XYZ file of C-alpha atoms in Angstrom:
344
model
C -10.406 3.402 26.052
C -8.645 6.856 26.255
C -5.458 4.860 24.934
C -6.889 4.596 21.309
C -7.291 8.155 20.399
C -4.128 9.181 21.969
C -2.689 6.805 19.395
C -4.392 7.915 16.651
C -3.685 11.848 17.572
C -0.494 11.157 17.389
C -0.196 9.327 14.626
C -1.793 12.569 12.857
C 0.586 14.561 14.130
C 3.627 11.997 13.425
C 2.424 12.227 9.519
C 1.671 16.162 9.330
C 5.090 16.952 10.700
C 6.855 14.662 8.097
C 4.934 16.338 5.800
C 4.976 19.591 6.322
C 8.682 19.584 7.585
C 11.812 21.009 5.740
C 14.566 19.476 7.747
C 15.722 16.258 7.984
C 15.617 15.839 11.978
C 12.237 16.928 11.825
C 10.635 14.845 9.117
C 13.115 11.504 10.689
C 10.896 12.752 13.643
C 7.707 12.594 12.476
C 8.580 9.213 11.209
C 9.646 7.901 14.871
C 6.082 9.160 16.333
C 4.709 7.286 13.879
C 5.904 3.938 14.071
C 5.552 4.284 18.189
C 1.936 5.316 17.777
C 1.237 2.234 15.425
C 3.202 -0.138 17.606
C 0.524 -0.718 20.328
C -2.483 -0.943 17.621
C -0.725 -3.777 15.945
C -0.043 -5.572 19.421
C -3.404 -4.355 20.850
C -4.668 -8.356 20.516
C -2.165 -10.122 22.411
C -1.673 -12.693 19.796
C 1.613 -14.671 19.627
C 1.222 -13.217 16.178
C 0.468 -9.592 16.525
C 3.315 -9.170 18.945
C 5.716 -11.042 16.485
C 4.597 -8.485 13.789
C 4.878 -5.659 15.896
C 8.934 -6.517 16.903
C 9.155 -7.159 13.188
C 7.635 -3.963 12.317
C 9.594 -1.804 15.214
C 12.556 -3.875 14.179
C 12.365 -2.966 10.748
C 11.438 0.907 11.187
C 13.735 1.474 13.289
C 16.590 0.532 11.082
C 14.962 2.709 8.264
C 14.817 5.704 10.302
C 18.824 5.335 12.192
C 19.418 5.072 7.804
C 17.583 8.454 7.229
C 19.422 9.634 10.065
C 22.694 8.740 8.980
C 21.863 9.915 4.997
C 21.051 12.903 5.909
C 24.230 13.687 8.164
C 26.359 12.235 5.287
C 24.819 14.747 2.809
C 24.995 17.511 5.773
C 28.736 16.841 6.470
C 29.593 16.643 3.112
C 27.260 20.142 1.827
C 26.818 21.463 5.116
C 23.076 21.104 3.918
C 19.749 19.882 6.298
C 17.211 20.756 3.742
C 15.262 18.340 2.562
C 15.269 18.934 -1.024
C 19.460 19.580 -1.723
C 20.216 16.164 -1.503
C 23.194 16.070 -3.528
C 25.765 13.794 -1.814
C 25.701 10.049 -3.893
C 26.227 8.057 -1.252
C 23.968 9.641 0.866
C 21.185 9.271 -2.070
C 21.426 5.701 -2.163
C 21.784 5.249 1.668
C 18.194 7.397 1.579
C 16.898 5.453 -1.141
C 17.572 1.832 0.825
C 16.019 3.749 3.770
C 12.755 5.165 2.159
C 12.453 1.599 0.666
C 12.837 -0.094 3.381
C 9.959 1.971 5.001
C 7.264 1.976 2.583
C 8.351 -2.479 2.045
C 9.987 -1.586 -1.497
C 11.850 -4.699 -3.431
C 14.147 -5.901 -1.983
C 13.250 -4.792 1.403
C 9.719 -5.964 0.826
C 10.113 -9.106 3.465
C 8.520 -7.596 6.668
C 5.537 -6.468 5.220
C 3.217 -9.487 4.537
C 4.246 -10.926 8.002
C 3.679 -7.381 9.715
C -0.282 -7.209 7.695
C -0.613 -11.301 8.667
C 0.169 -10.892 12.024
C -2.723 -7.492 12.674
C -6.329 -6.755 12.313
C -7.407 -5.323 9.173
C -8.068 -2.511 10.389
C -4.427 -1.956 11.494
C -3.649 -3.294 8.511
C -5.409 -0.179 6.619
C -3.565 2.004 8.682
C -0.221 -0.139 7.487
C -1.251 0.665 4.119
C -1.891 3.675 3.394
C -1.546 6.245 6.170
C 1.893 4.831 7.274
C 3.245 4.903 3.914
C 2.269 8.586 3.108
C 5.416 10.053 5.340
C 7.942 8.066 3.629
C 6.146 8.591 0.395
C 6.711 12.417 0.773
C 10.212 12.189 1.598
C 10.411 10.236 -1.994
C 8.381 12.834 -3.955
C 11.126 14.953 -2.152
C 13.982 13.545 -2.818
C 13.225 12.325 -6.400
C 14.822 14.388 -8.221
C 18.084 13.800 -6.623
C 18.028 10.024 -6.700
C 19.270 7.418 -9.023
C 16.429 6.723 -11.902
C 18.373 3.315 -13.024
C 17.949 2.248 -9.257
C 14.593 3.024 -9.184
C 13.239 1.710 -12.011
C 15.135 -1.508 -11.178
C 13.567 -1.531 -7.889
C 9.969 -1.001 -9.517
C 9.948 -3.656 -11.910
C 11.321 -6.142 -9.170
C 8.097 -5.464 -7.057
C 6.054 -5.440 -9.544
C 7.144 -8.965 -10.283
C 8.025 -10.404 -6.881
C 4.305 -8.291 -5.476
C 2.273 -10.405 -8.191
C 4.662 -14.021 -7.969
C 4.586 -14.087 -4.246
C 0.556 -13.253 -4.237
C -0.505 -16.131 -6.442
C -0.018 -19.236 -3.902
C -1.824 -17.329 -0.879
C -4.703 -18.167 0.990
C -4.951 -15.328 3.666
C -6.093 -12.249 2.218
C -4.431 -9.894 4.336
C -1.164 -11.454 2.624
C -2.784 -10.953 -0.765
C -3.161 -7.546 0.228
C 0.158 -7.096 1.083
C 2.010 -8.610 -1.925
C -0.540 -5.963 -4.123
C 0.607 -3.353 -2.067
C 4.127 -4.021 -2.965
C 3.265 -4.404 -6.489
C 1.323 -0.708 -6.474
C 4.488 0.556 -5.364
C 6.503 -0.655 -8.141
C 3.945 1.098 -10.412
C 4.477 4.228 -8.598
C 8.220 4.165 -7.629
C 9.103 3.713 -11.741
C 7.309 7.172 -12.500
C 8.311 8.815 -9.065
C 11.859 10.718 -10.788
C 10.074 11.272 -14.434
C 6.698 12.895 -12.553
C 6.345 13.201 -8.746
C 2.916 14.459 -9.549
C 1.683 11.242 -11.159
C 2.924 9.130 -8.321
C 1.319 10.789 -5.485
C -1.573 10.423 -8.060
C -0.902 6.967 -7.972
C -0.547 6.978 -4.390
C -4.369 8.629 -3.651
C -5.926 6.230 -6.265
C -4.196 3.155 -4.658
C -4.801 4.371 -0.997
C -8.848 4.763 -1.735
C -9.275 1.490 -3.623
C -7.241 0.055 -1.131
C -9.380 1.619 2.139
C -12.559 0.321 0.445
C -11.168 -3.312 -0.238
C -10.032 -3.555 3.431
C -13.110 -1.635 4.749
C -15.623 -4.123 2.759
C -13.272 -7.327 4.337
C -14.164 -5.800 7.221
C -17.438 -5.737 7.248
C -17.725 -9.693 6.312
C -14.858 -10.503 8.661
C -13.445 -12.351 6.105
C -9.293 -13.000 6.818
C -9.145 -16.558 4.354
C -10.318 -17.067 1.009
C -12.507 -19.914 2.640
C -14.693 -18.048 4.923
C -14.874 -15.729 1.924
C -16.755 -18.038 -0.332
C -19.364 -18.003 2.245
C -19.661 -14.634 2.876
C -22.250 -14.754 -0.458
C -25.389 -15.388 2.264
C -24.434 -12.643 4.756
C -23.996 -9.506 2.225
C -24.854 -10.415 -1.167
C -24.560 -6.799 -2.765
C -21.923 -5.833 -0.996
C -20.424 -9.084 -2.552
C -21.069 -7.974 -5.843
C -19.416 -4.982 -5.579
C -16.040 -6.010 -4.262
C -15.834 -7.899 -7.567
C -15.602 -4.668 -9.138
C -13.623 -2.825 -6.477
C -10.797 -5.736 -6.518
C -10.991 -5.702 -10.683
C -10.191 -1.614 -10.327
C -7.571 -2.496 -8.045
C -6.016 -4.906 -11.204
C -6.374 -1.873 -13.418
C -8.831 -3.189 -15.519
C -10.268 -0.105 -18.455
C -13.683 0.871 -17.203
C -12.990 1.226 -13.453
C -10.516 3.890 -11.341
C -7.296 1.980 -10.989
C -6.972 2.109 -14.892
C -6.055 5.622 -15.068
C -3.051 5.560 -13.309
C -1.597 2.621 -14.824
C -2.405 4.438 -18.259
C -0.860 7.646 -17.170
C 2.065 6.111 -16.381
C 2.686 3.883 -19.531
C 1.876 7.080 -21.473
C 4.515 8.665 -19.338
C 7.143 6.202 -19.634
C 6.495 6.052 -23.757
C 7.391 9.755 -23.815
C 10.749 9.079 -21.682
C 11.427 6.349 -24.293
C 11.296 4.107 -21.890
C 8.569 1.580 -23.666
C 10.684 -1.896 -22.786
C 10.032 -0.918 -18.984
C 6.147 0.308 -19.502
C 6.210 -3.408 -21.485
C 7.519 -5.272 -18.313
C 5.988 -4.060 -15.752
C 2.433 -4.286 -17.823
C 3.083 -7.434 -18.139
C 3.806 -8.294 -14.772
C 0.839 -6.477 -13.386
C -1.266 -9.824 -15.067
C 0.169 -11.490 -12.272
C -1.266 -9.384 -9.628
C -4.719 -9.333 -11.966
C -4.539 -13.201 -11.755
C -4.843 -13.405 -7.758
C -7.530 -10.564 -7.884
C -9.809 -12.603 -9.944
C -8.812 -15.575 -7.838
C -10.121 -13.402 -4.347
C -13.131 -12.276 -6.464
C -13.861 -15.478 -7.895
C -14.069 -16.572 -3.843
C -16.031 -13.808 -3.053
C -19.113 -13.671 -5.541
C -18.613 -16.408 -8.659
C -18.427 -19.281 -6.856
C -20.367 -21.863 -4.632
C -19.558 -23.603 -1.719
C -19.795 -27.622 -1.550
C -23.288 -28.566 0.193
C -21.656 -30.920 2.958
C -23.789 -31.361 5.650
C -21.546 -29.800 8.006
C -20.761 -26.840 6.369
C -22.406 -23.606 8.060
C -23.911 -20.939 5.541
C -23.935 -17.493 7.208
C -27.162 -15.841 8.156
C -28.140 -12.954 5.721
C -27.499 -9.161 7.634
C -29.741 -6.495 7.592
C -27.016 -3.967 9.277
C -26.804 -1.275 6.867
C -23.110 -0.927 4.685
C -21.653 1.950 6.538
C -21.619 5.175 4.266
C -17.876 5.251 4.022
C -17.602 1.921 2.003
C -20.228 2.992 -0.472
C -19.001 6.104 -1.190
C -15.235 4.817 -1.456
C -16.135 1.663 -3.634
C -18.505 4.195 -5.893
C -14.778 6.149 -6.152
C -12.873 3.076 -6.906
C -15.492 1.918 -9.635
C -16.609 5.377 -11.529
C -13.416 8.044 -11.484
C -12.468 6.761 -14.751
C -15.108 9.519 -16.580
C -13.986 11.756 -14.692
C -10.250 11.581 -15.972
C -10.317 14.527 -18.099
C -11.048 17.029 -14.989
C -8.750 15.095 -13.289
C -5.660 15.777 -15.383
C -6.453 19.418 -15.642
C -4.992 18.969 -11.777
C -2.012 16.825 -11.851
């Protein structure tokens, strides 16, 4: 019982160290604390899949951390600076891009992410998709001015493409959420060297909507599309709202998820990158397809009425306030966009 608070505290500590550090070694130490704190949370269930996921996660994150250290040392070797914002050596920039992409799960270093998410529980999956991406995202934002823009845009478009394509034929909800995360990261990466604030804003809204979806799925105990089909008898109102949250995650206009996409497309056209904007917008339609599939399974379809089919009992257990607040925010923030825009 004492272990969980220790791990959560370590997670918070690691994240805080990385976010507030100015020196590469401190940032690296924060990333390491984070990795070591989340490993027991992944392998908690002692299932072979969970142990496999924890091993994969450890290997990838250790490699990425080693690359972060190597890159910062190369940079310090060349210009004597350990400051995070002073990343000027081209080789160091290249290695750092690879390291951060590996930490985040950007294409072409995305292979570990769906597997790890599939092996862990929904709550750990939520941590991996949101909180664990904050420290590398911070490093990305701090070094964004010195990284190679062409490479970032290429990786972003590939992430949107592969995140969309590979999510199409999945039946496991966690894997679908993993590929959704990869395609969202593509949207953040394409804009990061032009407007880091916008990338951060996109990340915050993505975190908000993903948290709402994961908590809803956790409340329903739905891990596969087939179980999602039978949850409508259990919590009908929550299911109906899940439809809107998923469409918001897909970025459909009257909902919150449309706001970052709209701003990113606007910024890209200002930077005379209309072809890239058009391409990434078209690729987000692939994502829309699997969100619609999730929404269809959750709310629109009825399972076949066979004799051996068990319907779940309707629960009177109230939906937690956090789900209610997060879901409302993931659906209704678009009218507040003028106020949000003044803060960006």
